[in-house]
Coordinates of C-alpha atoms in Angstrom, one line a residue:
Chain A
M1 CA 2.0 32.6 35.8
E2 CA -0.1 33.7 38.4
I3 CA 0.7 32.0 41.9
F4 CA -2.1 31.6 44.1
K5 CA -1.9 32.0 47.8
Q6 CA -3.3 28.8 48.8
I7 CA -0.4 26.8 48.5
P8 CA -1.7 23.4 49.6
L9 CA -3.9 23.4 46.8
Y10 CA -1.3 22.9 44.5
R11 CA -0.8 19.4 45.6
Y12 CA -4.5 18.7 45.9
L13 CA -4.8 19.7 42.3
S14 CA -1.8 17.5 41.4
I15 CA -3.5 14.8 43.2
C16 CA -6.9 15.4 41.3
N17 CA -4.9 15.9 37.9
E18 CA -2.9 12.6 38.5
S19 CA -6.8 10.6 39.1
G20 CA -7.8 10.7 35.6
M21 CA -11.1 11.5 36.9
Q22 CA -13.6 14.1 34.8
K23 CA -12.4 17.6 35.4
T24 CA -15.3 18.4 37.6
V25 CA -14.5 21.0 40.9
L26 CA -16.7 22.6 43.6
D27 CA -15.4 24.7 46.4
C28 CA -16.9 25.3 49.3
G29 CA -16.4 28.5 50.9
A30 CA -15.1 30.1 47.3
G31 CA -15.3 33.7 47.6
G32 CA -12.6 36.4 48.2
D33 CA -10.3 38.5 45.9
T34 CA -8.1 35.6 44.5
P35 CA -10.4 32.4 44.2
P36 CA -8.7 29.5 43.8
L37 CA -11.2 27.9 41.6
S38 CA -9.5 30.3 39.1
L39 CA -6.4 27.8 39.2
F40 CA -8.8 24.8 38.6
Y41 CA -10.0 26.6 35.6
S42 CA -6.9 27.3 34.2
N43 CA -6.4 23.7 34.3
G44 CA -9.1 22.8 32.6
Y45 CA -11.8 22.3 35.2
T46 CA -15.5 23.0 35.2
T47 CA -15.7 25.0 38.3
Y48 CA -18.4 25.5 41.0
G49 CA -18.5 27.5 44.0
I50 CA -20.8 28.0 47.0
E51 CA -20.4 30.9 49.1
F52 CA -22.0 32.7 52.3
A53 CA -21.3 35.9 52.3
A54 CA -22.5 38.1 49.2
D55 CA -19.5 40.4 49.3
Q56 CA -16.9 37.6 48.7
I57 CA -18.6 36.7 45.7
D58 CA -18.5 40.0 44.7
K59 CA -14.5 39.9 45.3
A60 CA -14.3 36.7 43.4
N61 CA -16.5 37.9 40.4
T62 CA -14.2 40.6 39.9
F63 CA -11.2 38.5 40.4
A64 CA -12.7 36.2 37.5
K65 CA -13.9 38.7 35.1
S66 CA -10.4 40.1 35.1
K67 CA -9.2 36.9 33.8
G68 CA -12.1 36.0 31.3
Q69 CA -13.4 33.3 33.5
D70 CA -16.6 32.2 34.6
L71 CA -16.4 30.4 38.0
N72 CA -19.8 29.6 38.6
I73 CA -19.9 30.8 42.3
K74 CA -23.3 31.1 43.9
Q75 CA -24.8 31.8 47.2
G76 CA -25.4 29.1 49.6
D77 CA -24.7 27.4 52.4
M78 CA -22.2 24.3 53.1
R79 CA -24.9 22.7 55.3
R80 CA -27.1 22.0 52.4
L81 CA -25.4 21.8 49.5
P82 CA -27.4 22.5 46.1
F83 CA -26.0 19.4 44.3
E84 CA -27.3 16.0 43.4
N85 CA -25.4 13.1 45.2
E86 CA -22.1 11.9 43.8
S87 CA -22.1 14.3 41.1
I88 CA -19.0 16.1 41.3
S89 CA -15.2 14.5 40.9
F90 CA -13.2 17.0 43.2
V91 CA -14.7 18.9 46.4
Y92 CA -12.7 20.9 48.8
S93 CA -13.3 23.7 51.4
Y94 CA -9.8 25.8 52.0
N95 CA -9.7 27.9 55.3
S96 CA -13.3 28.0 55.4
I97 CA -15.3 25.1 56.9
F98 CA -13.8 26.3 60.6
H99 CA -16.1 29.2 60.4
M100 CA -18.9 27.6 62.0
N101 CA -19.1 25.5 65.2
K102 CA -18.0 21.8 65.1
N103 CA -21.5 20.3 64.8
D104 CA -22.0 22.8 61.6
V105 CA -18.4 21.5 60.6
R106 CA -19.8 18.0 60.8
T107 CA -22.4 18.6 58.9
S108 CA -21.0 20.2 56.0
L109 CA -18.4 17.7 55.9
E110 CA -20.9 15.1 55.3
E111 CA -22.6 17.3 52.6
M112 CA -19.2 17.4 50.9
K113 CA -19.0 13.5 51.3
R114 CA -22.7 13.2 49.7
V115 CA -22.2 15.5 46.7
L116 CA -18.8 13.6 45.7
K117 CA -18.5 10.9 43.2
P118 CA -17.4 7.5 44.5
G119 CA -13.2 7.6 44.2
G120 CA -13.7 11.4 44.1
I121 CA -11.1 13.6 46.0
M122 CA -11.5 15.8 48.9
F123 CA -9.5 18.5 50.5
V124 CA -10.4 20.1 53.9
N125 CA -8.3 22.2 56.1
F126 CA -8.9 23.2 60.0
L127 CA -7.6 25.6 62.2
T128 CA -5.7 24.3 65.1
V129 CA -5.0 24.6 69.0
H130 CA -1.7 25.9 68.0
D131 CA -3.2 29.0 66.6
F132 CA -2.3 32.1 68.4
R133 CA -6.2 33.2 68.2
V134 CA -7.0 30.2 70.8
G135 CA -8.7 31.8 73.9
E136 CA -9.4 34.9 72.5
G137 CA -12.9 36.0 72.2
I138 CA -16.1 34.3 73.7
D139 CA -15.2 30.9 75.0
L140 CA -18.0 28.7 73.3
G141 CA -16.4 25.5 74.6
N142 CA -14.6 22.6 72.9
N143 CA -12.1 25.2 71.3
Q144 CA -14.7 27.1 69.5
Y145 CA -14.7 30.9 70.0
E146 CA -16.8 33.8 68.9
Q147 CA -14.1 36.2 67.6
I148 CA -13.7 39.6 65.6
E149 CA -12.7 39.6 62.5
D150 CA -12.7 42.3 60.3
G151 CA -14.7 44.3 62.5
F152 CA -17.5 41.6 62.9
P153 CA -18.0 38.7 65.3
V154 CA -17.0 35.3 63.7
I155 CA -16.8 31.8 65.2
H156 CA -13.6 30.1 65.1
S157 CA -13.3 26.0 65.5
Y158 CA -10.1 25.1 66.9
Y159 CA -8.9 21.4 66.3
E160 CA -6.7 19.3 68.0
P161 CA -4.2 17.8 65.5
N162 CA -5.7 14.4 65.4
E163 CA -9.4 15.4 66.5
A164 CA -10.7 15.7 62.8
D165 CA -9.2 12.1 62.0
G166 CA -12.9 10.5 63.1
L167 CA -14.3 12.7 60.9
L168 CA -12.8 11.5 57.7
D169 CA -12.2 7.8 58.9
D170 CA -14.9 7.0 56.3
M171 CA -12.4 7.6 53.3
E172 CA -9.6 6.4 52.1
F173 CA -6.4 8.4 53.6
I174 CA -4.3 9.9 51.1
Y175 CA -2.4 13.1 52.8
K176 CA -2.3 15.2 56.0
E177 CA -0.2 17.8 57.3
D178 CA -0.1 19.7 60.4
R179 CA 1.2 23.0 60.1
V180 CA 2.3 25.5 62.3
L181 CA 3.6 28.4 60.4
E182 CA 4.7 32.1 61.2
R183 CA 4.4 34.9 59.3
I184 CA 4.5 38.8 59.7
F185 CA 0.9 40.3 59.5
E186 CA 0.5 43.8 60.1
G187 CA 4.4 44.5 61.3
E188 CA 3.8 41.5 64.0
R189 CA 5.3 38.2 63.9
I190 CA 2.1 35.9 64.1
R191 CA 1.9 32.1 64.8
Q192 CA -1.1 30.4 62.8
G193 CA -2.1 26.5 63.3
F194 CA -3.8 24.4 60.7
V195 CA -4.3 20.8 59.6
D196 CA -4.8 19.9 56.1
Y197 CA -6.7 16.5 54.5
I198 CA -6.7 14.9 51.2
C199 CA -9.0 11.8 50.9
R200 CA -10.6 9.6 48.4
K201 CA -14.2 8.7 48.9
N202 CA -14.5 5.1 48.6
K203 CA -15.7 3.2 45.6
L204 CA -19.1 0.7 46.0
Chain B
M1 CA 0.3 23.4 33.4
E2 CA 2.5 21.1 35.0
I3 CA 2.3 21.2 39.0
F4 CA 6.0 20.6 40.6
K5 CA 6.0 18.4 43.7
Q6 CA 8.0 20.9 46.1
I7 CA 4.9 22.2 46.7
P8 CA 6.7 25.0 49.4
L9 CA 8.6 26.4 46.7
Y10 CA 5.1 27.8 45.1
R11 CA 4.9 30.2 48.1
Y12 CA 8.8 31.6 47.5
L13 CA 8.5 31.8 43.9
S14 CA 5.5 34.2 45.0
I15 CA 7.7 36.0 47.3
C16 CA 10.4 36.4 44.8
N17 CA 8.2 37.5 42.2
E18 CA 6.5 40.2 44.4
S19 CA 10.3 41.6 45.4
G20 CA 11.1 42.8 42.2
M21 CA 14.3 42.1 42.2
Q22 CA 16.4 40.7 38.9
K23 CA 15.3 37.4 38.2
T24 CA 17.9 35.4 39.0
V25 CA 18.0 31.9 41.2
L26 CA 20.4 29.6 42.6
D27 CA 19.5 25.9 43.6
C28 CA 21.9 24.3 46.0
G29 CA 21.0 20.7 45.2
A30 CA 19.0 20.9 42.0
G31 CA 19.2 17.6 40.7
G32 CA 16.3 14.8 40.6
D33 CA 13.9 13.8 38.2
T34 CA 11.6 17.0 38.4
P35 CA 14.2 19.8 39.1
P36 CA 12.3 22.6 40.6
L37 CA 14.4 24.9 39.0
S38 CA 12.4 24.7 35.8
L39 CA 9.2 26.3 37.6
F40 CA 11.3 29.2 38.0
Y41 CA 12.5 29.0 34.3
S42 CA 8.7 29.0 33.0
N43 CA 8.4 32.2 35.2
G44 CA 11.2 34.2 33.4
Y45 CA 13.9 33.3 35.7
T46 CA 17.6 32.9 34.8
T47 CA 18.5 29.8 36.7
Y48 CA 21.8 28.2 38.4
G49 CA 22.1 24.9 39.9
I50 CA 24.4 23.0 42.0
E51 CA 24.3 19.2 42.5
F52 CA 26.8 16.8 44.2
A53 CA 25.5 13.7 42.6
A54 CA 26.1 12.9 38.9
D55 CA 23.4 10.9 38.6
Q56 CA 21.1 13.6 39.6
I57 CA 22.4 16.2 37.6
D58 CA 21.6 13.5 34.5
K59 CA 18.0 13.1 35.4
A60 CA 17.6 17.1 35.7
N61 CA 19.0 17.3 32.3
T62 CA 16.6 14.9 30.9
F63 CA 13.9 16.7 32.3
A64 CA 14.9 20.3 31.4
K65 CA 15.1 18.8 27.8
S66 CA 12.0 17.2 27.3
K67 CA 10.7 21.0 28.3
G68 CA 13.4 22.7 25.9
Q69 CA 15.0 24.3 28.7
D70 CA 18.5 24.9 29.5
L71 CA 18.4 25.0 33.9
N72 CA 22.1 25.0 34.0
I73 CA 22.7 23.0 36.7
K74 CA 26.4 21.9 37.5
Q75 CA 28.5 19.5 39.6
G76 CA 29.7 21.3 42.4
D77 CA 29.2 21.6 46.4
M78 CA 27.3 23.7 48.6
R79 CA 30.0 23.9 50.9
R80 CA 32.0 25.7 48.4
L81 CA 29.6 27.7 46.1
P82 CA 31.3 28.7 43.0
F83 CA 29.6 32.3 42.7
E84 CA 30.6 35.5 43.3
N85 CA 29.9 37.5 46.6
E86 CA 26.2 39.0 46.5
S87 CA 25.7 37.8 42.7
I88 CA 22.5 36.3 43.2
S89 CA 19.0 37.4 44.0
F90 CA 17.3 34.4 44.9
V91 CA 19.1 31.1 46.5
Y92 CA 17.3 28.4 47.7
S93 CA 17.8 24.8 49.0
Y94 CA 14.9 22.3 49.1
N95 CA 14.9 18.8 50.8
S96 CA 18.7 18.7 50.3
I97 CA 20.7 20.7 52.6
F98 CA 19.8 18.0 55.7
H99 CA 22.1 15.3 53.5
M100 CA 24.9 16.5 55.5
N101 CA 26.1 16.6 59.2
K102 CA 25.2 19.6 61.2
N103 CA 28.8 21.5 60.7
D104 CA 28.4 21.5 56.7
V105 CA 25.1 22.7 57.0
R106 CA 26.3 25.4 59.0
T107 CA 29.0 26.0 56.3
S108 CA 26.8 25.9 53.7
L109 CA 24.0 28.2 55.0
E110 CA 26.8 31.1 55.0
E111 CA 27.8 30.2 51.4
M112 CA 24.0 31.0 50.6
K113 CA 24.1 33.6 52.3
R114 CA 27.3 34.9 50.7
V115 CA 26.3 34.7 47.2
L116 CA 23.2 36.4 47.8
K117 CA 22.9 39.8 46.8
P118 CA 21.8 42.3 49.7
G119 CA 18.2 42.4 49.9
G120 CA 17.9 38.6 48.4
I121 CA 15.7 36.2 49.5
M122 CA 16.3 32.8 50.6
F123 CA 14.8 29.3 51.2
V124 CA 15.9 26.6 52.9
N125 CA 14.3 23.5 54.9
F126 CA 15.3 20.9 57.3
L127 CA 14.1 17.4 58.6
T128 CA 13.1 17.7 62.2
V129 CA 13.0 15.6 65.0
H130 CA 9.4 14.5 64.2
D131 CA 10.4 12.2 61.3
F132 CA 9.4 8.5 61.4
R133 CA 13.5 7.9 60.5
V134 CA 14.8 9.7 63.9
G135 CA 16.8 6.6 65.7
E136 CA 17.5 4.9 62.4
G137 CA 20.7 3.6 61.4
I138 CA 24.4 4.8 62.8
D139 CA 23.9 7.3 65.6
L140 CA 26.5 10.5 65.1
G141 CA 25.2 12.3 68.0
N142 CA 22.7 15.5 67.9
N143 CA 20.0 13.9 65.7
Q144 CA 22.5 13.1 63.2
Y145 CA 22.2 9.5 61.6
E146 CA 24.1 7.7 58.6
Q147 CA 20.9 5.6 57.1
I148 CA 20.4 3.7 54.0
E149 CA 18.7 5.5 51.3
D150 CA 17.9 3.9 48.2
G151 CA 20.6 1.1 49.0
F152 CA 23.7 3.9 49.8
P153 CA 24.8 5.0 53.3
V154 CA 23.8 8.9 53.6
I155 CA 23.7 11.3 56.6
H156 CA 20.3 12.9 57.9
S157 CA 20.7 15.4 60.1
Y158 CA 17.5 16.3 62.1
Y159 CA 16.7 19.8 63.7
E160 CA 14.5 20.3 66.5
P161 CA 11.9 23.1 65.1
N162 CA 13.6 26.0 66.4
E163 CA 16.9 24.8 66.3
A164 CA 17.7 26.4 63.3
D165 CA 16.2 29.7 64.3
G166 CA 19.7 30.5 65.2
L167 CA 21.8 29.6 61.9
L168 CA 19.3 32.5 60.1
D169 CA 19.0 35.1 62.7
D170 CA 21.5 37.6 61.0
M171 CA 18.7 37.8 58.3
E172 CA 15.3 39.3 58.2
F173 CA 12.3 37.1 59.0
I174 CA 9.8 36.6 56.4
Y175 CA 8.0 32.9 57.0
K176 CA 8.5 29.9 58.7
E177 CA 6.5 26.6 58.7
D178 CA 6.8 23.5 61.1
R179 CA 5.2 20.9 59.0
V180 CA 4.5 17.2 59.9
L181 CA 3.0 15.6 57.0
E182 CA 1.6 11.6 56.6
R183 CA 1.3 10.0 53.3
I184 CA 1.2 6.7 51.9
F185 CA 4.8 5.5 51.0
E186 CA 5.0 2.1 49.2
G187 CA 1.7 1.1 51.1
E188 CA 2.9 2.2 54.5
R189 CA 1.2 5.7 56.1
I190 CA 4.6 7.5 57.2
R191 CA 5.0 10.5 59.0
Q192 CA 7.3 13.2 57.9
G193 CA 8.6 16.4 59.6
F194 CA 10.3 19.3 57.9
V195 CA 10.7 23.0 58.7
D196 CA 10.9 25.7 56.0
Y197 CA 12.4 29.2 56.4
I198 CA 12.2 32.1 53.9
C199 CA 14.4 35.1 54.9
R200 CA 16.0 38.1 53.7
K201 CA 19.2 39.2 53.6
N202 CA 19.9 42.6 55.3
K203 CA 20.6 45.6 52.6
L204 CA 23.8 47.7 53.8

């Protein structure tokens, strides 16, 4: 059994499984070398993915091909999801949404809510101000920074542990976890901060 | 695929798998209705478990039987592990060790280290002072409390986020996560605090 490195999605998958809803799932920011949509595919889900970066789509497709899976990941923009209103049971964005400024994060969350079916379940996580990179790079204000990642400039938005509560308060609360983790990265002990949310779209 | 509720053990399992060591694992506090040793068993591990409470062993065995697994869980005491020195590759205790006072926790950790092979990998987690039950019950000092759980008095020891570092500083650091989670329990939103460690026993 392959263990995916996106550990918090195991809890989300478990909650999705228990909901009894139709097994359709959308990943916003679905690319990368071990796409977690593969875990959902293996659990019987019809998968959809949106990814901005073409090279990350290629990596995901290479992985999926090696598993004999078609994860259905398309190039696209979270701020304008190419899906109908209330069309998908489960929508998530893992370690992805904070690569935009906070206005775009808000827009993207509204899009995720829009495409969710009533009663559908969302996972999203944010970087927190406990992260070791807060303060690094070009300060865009309100804990938003332009930083260098893999040689390219990227935006990272950092949130206070309760700051994103207000972005999700029109949904039913299921789970929240404020995590400060330390691990070895390139020989150094680094500290990262994340806050994860699982919430349910209200039924009409 | 069954998803186990002990989510942080997925990361530990992944690290164990990658180590290439012989797949032998010991769970200290192995009982309960969904014993995570079953996850290791499904991944090809020879499993051993120690559990103090006979009723929790029964629950675990009922689950294991339903899966056709023999998890090899015995009644025993973490403070005196019935295993030889340096005999097991992987030793963990999940949501269990903090049901003792801090002296007994220290003794149990030394036992876990004793039975680990050199290069073997340990997971252990602690309640933290961020938990909603800190201060409840009979105060035994130093954030240790006798509290009521399922109608019975039990000890809960709570740790400052960095307090247990010193109990593990003779091992190689791999991973630490300080988690404050909120979830719905019996209709109420509750806050729990845990700190998880993964570390490696030094080779000689």
